[in-house]
Coordinates of C-alpha atoms in Angstrom, one line a residue:
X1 CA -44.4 -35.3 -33.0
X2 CA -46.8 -33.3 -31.5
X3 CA -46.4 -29.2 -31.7
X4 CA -46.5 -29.7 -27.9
X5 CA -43.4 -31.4 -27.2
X6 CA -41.5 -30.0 -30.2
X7 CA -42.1 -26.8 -28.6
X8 CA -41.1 -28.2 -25.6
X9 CA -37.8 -29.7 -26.9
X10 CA -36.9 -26.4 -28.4
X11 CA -37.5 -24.4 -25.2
X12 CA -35.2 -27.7 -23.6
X13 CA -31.9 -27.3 -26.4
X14 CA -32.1 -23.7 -25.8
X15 CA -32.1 -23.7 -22.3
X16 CA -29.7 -26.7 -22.3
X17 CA -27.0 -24.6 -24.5
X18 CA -28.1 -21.4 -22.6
X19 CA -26.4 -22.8 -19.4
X20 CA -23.5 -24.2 -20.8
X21 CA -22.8 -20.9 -22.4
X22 CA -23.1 -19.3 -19.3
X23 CA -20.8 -21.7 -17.7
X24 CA -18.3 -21.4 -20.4
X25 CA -18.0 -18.0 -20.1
X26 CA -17.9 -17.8 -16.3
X27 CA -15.4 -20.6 -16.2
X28 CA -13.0 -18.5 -19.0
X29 CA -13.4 -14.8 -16.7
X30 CA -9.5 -15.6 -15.6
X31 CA -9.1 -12.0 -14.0
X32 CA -12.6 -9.0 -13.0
X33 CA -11.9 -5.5 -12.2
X34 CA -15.0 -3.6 -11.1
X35 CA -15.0 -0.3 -10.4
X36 CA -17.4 2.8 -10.0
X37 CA -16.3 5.9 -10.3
X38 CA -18.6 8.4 -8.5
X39 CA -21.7 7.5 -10.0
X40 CA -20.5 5.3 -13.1
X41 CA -20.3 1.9 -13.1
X42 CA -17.5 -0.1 -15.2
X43 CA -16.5 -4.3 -15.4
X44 CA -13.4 -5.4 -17.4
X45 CA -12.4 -8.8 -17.5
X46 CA -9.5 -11.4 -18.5
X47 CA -7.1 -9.7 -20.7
X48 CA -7.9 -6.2 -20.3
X49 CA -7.4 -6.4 -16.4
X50 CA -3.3 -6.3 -16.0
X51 CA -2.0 -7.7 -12.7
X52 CA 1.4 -8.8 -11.7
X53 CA 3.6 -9.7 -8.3
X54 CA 6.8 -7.9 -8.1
X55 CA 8.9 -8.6 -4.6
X56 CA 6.3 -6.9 -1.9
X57 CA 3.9 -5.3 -3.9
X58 CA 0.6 -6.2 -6.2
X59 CA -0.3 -4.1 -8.9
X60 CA -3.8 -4.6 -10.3
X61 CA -4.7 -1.4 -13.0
X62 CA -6.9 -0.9 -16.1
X63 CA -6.9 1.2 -19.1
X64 CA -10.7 2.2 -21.0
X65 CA -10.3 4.1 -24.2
X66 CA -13.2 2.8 -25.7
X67 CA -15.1 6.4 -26.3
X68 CA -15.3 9.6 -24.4
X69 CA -17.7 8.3 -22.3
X70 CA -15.4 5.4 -20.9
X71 CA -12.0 6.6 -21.1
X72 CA -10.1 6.9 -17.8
X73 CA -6.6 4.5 -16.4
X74 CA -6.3 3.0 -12.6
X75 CA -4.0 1.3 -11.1
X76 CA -4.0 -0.4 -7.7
X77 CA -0.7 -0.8 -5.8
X78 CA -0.8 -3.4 -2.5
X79 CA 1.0 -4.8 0.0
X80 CA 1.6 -8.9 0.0
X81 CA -0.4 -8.3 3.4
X82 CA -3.4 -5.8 1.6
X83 CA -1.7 -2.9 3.5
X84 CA -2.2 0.2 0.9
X85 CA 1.2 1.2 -1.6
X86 CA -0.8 3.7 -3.4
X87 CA -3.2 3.9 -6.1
X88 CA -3.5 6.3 -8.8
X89 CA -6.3 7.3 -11.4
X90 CA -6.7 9.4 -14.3
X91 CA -10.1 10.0 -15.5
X92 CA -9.7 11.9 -18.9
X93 CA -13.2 12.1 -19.2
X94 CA -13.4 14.8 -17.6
X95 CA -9.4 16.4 -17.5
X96 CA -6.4 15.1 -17.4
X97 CA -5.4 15.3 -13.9
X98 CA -4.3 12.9 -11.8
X99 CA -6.0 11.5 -8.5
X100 CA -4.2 9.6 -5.7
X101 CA -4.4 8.2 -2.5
X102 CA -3.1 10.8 -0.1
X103 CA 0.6 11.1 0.7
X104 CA 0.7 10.0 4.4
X105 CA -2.9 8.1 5.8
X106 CA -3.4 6.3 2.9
X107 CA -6.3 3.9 4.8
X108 CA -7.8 7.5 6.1
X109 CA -9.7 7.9 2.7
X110 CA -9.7 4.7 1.5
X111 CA -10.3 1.0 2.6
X112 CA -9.3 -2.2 1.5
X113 CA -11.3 -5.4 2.6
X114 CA -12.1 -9.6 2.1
X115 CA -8.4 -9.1 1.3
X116 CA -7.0 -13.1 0.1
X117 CA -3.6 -13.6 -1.7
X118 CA -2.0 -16.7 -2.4
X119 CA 1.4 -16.6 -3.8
X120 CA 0.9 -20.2 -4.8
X121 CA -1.9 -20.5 -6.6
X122 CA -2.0 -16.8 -8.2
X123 CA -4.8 -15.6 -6.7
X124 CA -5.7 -12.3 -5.8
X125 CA -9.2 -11.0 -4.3
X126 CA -10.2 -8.0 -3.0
X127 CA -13.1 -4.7 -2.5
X128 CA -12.3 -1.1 -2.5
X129 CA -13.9 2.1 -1.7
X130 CA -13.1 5.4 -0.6
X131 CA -11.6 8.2 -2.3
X132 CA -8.7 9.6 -4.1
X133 CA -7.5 13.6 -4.3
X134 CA -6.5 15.4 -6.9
X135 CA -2.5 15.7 -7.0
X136 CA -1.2 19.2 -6.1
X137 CA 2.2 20.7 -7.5
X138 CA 1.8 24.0 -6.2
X139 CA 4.0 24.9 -2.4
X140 CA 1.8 27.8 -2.3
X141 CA -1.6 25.3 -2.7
X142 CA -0.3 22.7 -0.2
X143 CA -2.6 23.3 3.0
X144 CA -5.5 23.9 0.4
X145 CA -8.7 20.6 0.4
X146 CA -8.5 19.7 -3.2
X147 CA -11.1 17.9 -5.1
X148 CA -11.9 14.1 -5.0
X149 CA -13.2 11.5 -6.5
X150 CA -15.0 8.6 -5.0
X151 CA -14.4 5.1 -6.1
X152 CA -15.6 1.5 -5.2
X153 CA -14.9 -2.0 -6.9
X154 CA -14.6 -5.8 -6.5
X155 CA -10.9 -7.2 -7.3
X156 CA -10.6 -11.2 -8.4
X157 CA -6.9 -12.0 -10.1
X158 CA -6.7 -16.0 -10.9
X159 CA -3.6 -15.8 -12.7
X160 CA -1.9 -12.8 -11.7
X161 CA 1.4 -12.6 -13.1
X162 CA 4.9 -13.1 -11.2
X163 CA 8.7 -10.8 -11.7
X164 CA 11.6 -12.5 -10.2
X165 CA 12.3 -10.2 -7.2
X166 CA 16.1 -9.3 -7.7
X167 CA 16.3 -6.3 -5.0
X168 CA 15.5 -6.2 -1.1
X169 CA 13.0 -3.4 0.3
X170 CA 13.5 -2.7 4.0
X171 CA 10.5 -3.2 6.4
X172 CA 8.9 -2.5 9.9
X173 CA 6.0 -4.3 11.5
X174 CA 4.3 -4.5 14.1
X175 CA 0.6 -4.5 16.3
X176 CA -0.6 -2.7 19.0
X177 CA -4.0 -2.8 21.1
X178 CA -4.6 0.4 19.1
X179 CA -2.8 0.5 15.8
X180 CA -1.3 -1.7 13.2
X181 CA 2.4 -0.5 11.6
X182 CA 3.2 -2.0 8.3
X183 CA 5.6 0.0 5.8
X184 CA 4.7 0.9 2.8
X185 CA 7.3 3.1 2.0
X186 CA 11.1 2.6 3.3
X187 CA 13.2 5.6 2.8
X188 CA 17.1 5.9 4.2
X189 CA 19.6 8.3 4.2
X190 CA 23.4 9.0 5.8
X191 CA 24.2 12.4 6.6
X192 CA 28.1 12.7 7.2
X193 CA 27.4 16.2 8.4
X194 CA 25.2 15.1 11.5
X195 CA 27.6 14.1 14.5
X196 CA 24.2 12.6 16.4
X197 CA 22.9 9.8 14.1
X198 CA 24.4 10.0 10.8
X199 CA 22.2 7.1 9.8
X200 CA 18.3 7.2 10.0
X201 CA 16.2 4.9 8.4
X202 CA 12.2 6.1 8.1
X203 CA 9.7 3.6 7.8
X204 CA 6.3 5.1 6.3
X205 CA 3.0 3.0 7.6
X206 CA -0.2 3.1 5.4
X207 CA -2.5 4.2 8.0
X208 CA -0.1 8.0 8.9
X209 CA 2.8 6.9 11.1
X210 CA 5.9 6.9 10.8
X211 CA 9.0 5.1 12.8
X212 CA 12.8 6.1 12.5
X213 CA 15.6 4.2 13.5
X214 CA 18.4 6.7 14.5
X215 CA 21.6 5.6 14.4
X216 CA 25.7 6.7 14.8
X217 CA 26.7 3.5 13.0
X218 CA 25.1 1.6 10.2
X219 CA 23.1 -1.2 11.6
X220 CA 24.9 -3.8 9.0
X221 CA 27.9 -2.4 11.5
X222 CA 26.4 -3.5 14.9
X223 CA 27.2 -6.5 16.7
X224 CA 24.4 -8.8 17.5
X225 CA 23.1 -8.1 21.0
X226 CA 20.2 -5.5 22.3
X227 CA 20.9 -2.1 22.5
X228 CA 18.6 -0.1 25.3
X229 CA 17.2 3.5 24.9
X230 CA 15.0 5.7 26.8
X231 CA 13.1 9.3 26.4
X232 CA 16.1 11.1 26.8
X233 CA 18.6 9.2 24.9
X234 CA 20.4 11.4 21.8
X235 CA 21.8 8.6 19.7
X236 CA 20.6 4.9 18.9
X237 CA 17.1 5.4 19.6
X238 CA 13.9 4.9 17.4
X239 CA 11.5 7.8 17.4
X240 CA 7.5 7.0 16.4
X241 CA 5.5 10.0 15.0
X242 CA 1.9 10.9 13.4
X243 CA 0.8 12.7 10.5
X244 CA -1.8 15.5 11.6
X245 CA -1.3 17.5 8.4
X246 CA -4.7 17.5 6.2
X247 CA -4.9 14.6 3.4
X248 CA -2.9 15.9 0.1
X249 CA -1.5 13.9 -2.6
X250 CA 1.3 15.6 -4.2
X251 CA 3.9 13.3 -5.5
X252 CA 6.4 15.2 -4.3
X253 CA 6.1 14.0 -0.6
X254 CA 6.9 17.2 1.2
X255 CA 8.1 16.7 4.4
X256 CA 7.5 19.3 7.0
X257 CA 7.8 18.7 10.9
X258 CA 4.4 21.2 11.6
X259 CA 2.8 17.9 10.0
X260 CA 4.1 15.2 12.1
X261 CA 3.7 15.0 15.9
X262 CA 6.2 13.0 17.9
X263 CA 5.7 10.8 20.9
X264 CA 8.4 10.1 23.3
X265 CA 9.8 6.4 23.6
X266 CA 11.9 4.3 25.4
X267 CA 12.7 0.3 25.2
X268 CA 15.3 -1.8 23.1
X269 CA 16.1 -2.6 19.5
X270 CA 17.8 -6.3 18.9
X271 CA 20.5 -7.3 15.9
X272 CA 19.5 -11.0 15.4
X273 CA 21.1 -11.6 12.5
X274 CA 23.0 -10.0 8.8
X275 CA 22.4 -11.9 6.2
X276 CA 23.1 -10.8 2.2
X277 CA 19.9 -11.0 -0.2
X278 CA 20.1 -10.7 -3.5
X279 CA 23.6 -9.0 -3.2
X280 CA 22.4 -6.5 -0.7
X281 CA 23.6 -6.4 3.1
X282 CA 20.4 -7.1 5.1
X283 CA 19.9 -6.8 9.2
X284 CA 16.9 -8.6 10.9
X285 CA 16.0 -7.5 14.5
X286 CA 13.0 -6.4 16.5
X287 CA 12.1 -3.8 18.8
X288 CA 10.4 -3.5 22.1
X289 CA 9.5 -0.6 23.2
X290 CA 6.8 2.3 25.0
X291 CA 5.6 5.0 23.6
X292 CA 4.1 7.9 25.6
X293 CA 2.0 11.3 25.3
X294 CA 3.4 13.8 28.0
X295 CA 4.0 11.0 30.2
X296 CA 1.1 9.0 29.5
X297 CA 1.4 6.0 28.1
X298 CA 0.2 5.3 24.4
X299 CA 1.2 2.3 22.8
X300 CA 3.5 -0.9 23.8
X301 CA 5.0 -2.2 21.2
X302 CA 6.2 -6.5 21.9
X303 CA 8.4 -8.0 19.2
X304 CA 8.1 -5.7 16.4
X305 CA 10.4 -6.9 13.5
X306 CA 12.7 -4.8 11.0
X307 CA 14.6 -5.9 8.5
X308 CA 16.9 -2.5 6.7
X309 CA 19.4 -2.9 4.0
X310 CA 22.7 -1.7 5.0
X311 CA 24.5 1.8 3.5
X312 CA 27.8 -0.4 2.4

């Protein structure tokens, strides 16, 4: 054999086991977290990415303790629908303190897009970028910019993991010509001291709205039917604001009305249905309804659905 060809043959098997090594390995990345940090770049792959499905939420995170230089913990909280939940970071590379997505406008600072989940096959893909502030404690520190960090990254989940759901979490939705309302956070209360509306339920949106069904009964309590409103009803009405306060992340979620300005709104509310899931008492419906500026009109909202667990 000539030096030639076994030369040649050599180059061949190398190349040969060369690609088949790389296709190995790209066939056994099950799960890839990219992320960069300001200006550092980081990959992690298959079991130190941690992903699992719990009820409505995704939660895709990391943890680097390797050395000083690449120690730092995300995680990355979704809606089923890509809508934001929050997502947290601590980079102790440099201090301990934590950054966040901001309280209320979650989607102001931060995007998420090429959004694909399917529940049956386990897949998750996504990008990010945008940028998380520094979590403030301090009442007296609450109107003051704090510092941020920016971030930017490529999500692929092949087998993200699954929790049996075994609660309910109450929801809003619903598009507009101008905005999109999906909750991210639920939050209900009954107030026996309040003779108008006992029962509010508030419905946070990703993107800095917020909608509150104001109630004298329970809606679990209501008969099926429609029930009407308009601007000047007191009781039975639902009420759609905006966040105008400055982005803050503080845990805490202070709520102040200077932060928040309301529109006016009239239309309907409909009890389709009460069903019980998973032991709790559940009321579907939609809404229709305007909302209005000083008498002009802002949004129309067609067929918006709800779904709020019950107080009994």
């Amino acid at each position: 054999m000539s030096l030639s060809l076994k030369i040649f043959l050599s180059f061949f098997i190398l190349f040969f086991f060369s690609c088949n090594k790389d296709e190995i390995e790209k066939e056994d990345i099950k799960s890839s977290f990219e992320i960069k940090i300001d200006n550092d770049q980081f990959k992690f792959t298959n079991a130190t990415v941690h992903a699992i499905e719990n009820c409505e939420r995704l939660s895709v995170g990391v943890q680097s303790d390797k050395s000083a230089k690449e120690h730092f913990t995300i995680v990355i909280n979704l809606l089923k629908n890509g809508g934001i939940d929050d997502i947290r970071l601590f980079d102790y590379r440099f201090n301990s303190y934590p950054y966040e997505t901001p309280d209320f406008n979650k989607d102001g600072l931060l995007t998420i897009s090429n959004f694909e989940y399917d529940e049956v096959k386990k897949y998750l893909h996504f990008e990010y970028e945008g940028e998380l502030i520094k979590v403030e404690t301090d009442f007296n520190s609450l109107d003051k910019n704090q510092p941020r960090k920016k971030i930017k990254g490529v999500v692929t989940i092949n087998d993200i993991g699954s929790i049996k759901c075994d609660t309910f979490i109450s929801q809003l939705n619903f598009k507009t010509n101008a905005i999109s309302f999906v909750t991210n956070r639920p939050v209900g209360f009954y107030d026996s001291s309040l003779k108008t509306n006992p029962y509010q339920f508030f419905f946070y949106s990703d993107n800095g709205y917020r909608a509150i069904i104001k109630s004298k009964k329970d809606l679990w309590d209501l008969d099926k039917g429609t029930y009407t409103f308009d601007q000047n009803s007191l009781e039975n009405r639902i009420d759609l604001e905006q966040y105008i306060g400055i982005f803050r992340a503080t845990q805490l979620l202070w709520i102040r009305p200077v932060d928040w300005k309301k529109s006016q709104t009239a239309g309907s509310y409909t009890i389709k249905e009460h069903v019980n899931v998973n032991g709790l008492k559940v009321t579907k419906g939609e809404i229709n309804m305007q909302v209005y500026d000083n008498g002009v009109l802002l949004h129309t909202i067609n067929n918006g659905a709800f779904e709020v667990t019950g107080f009994n």
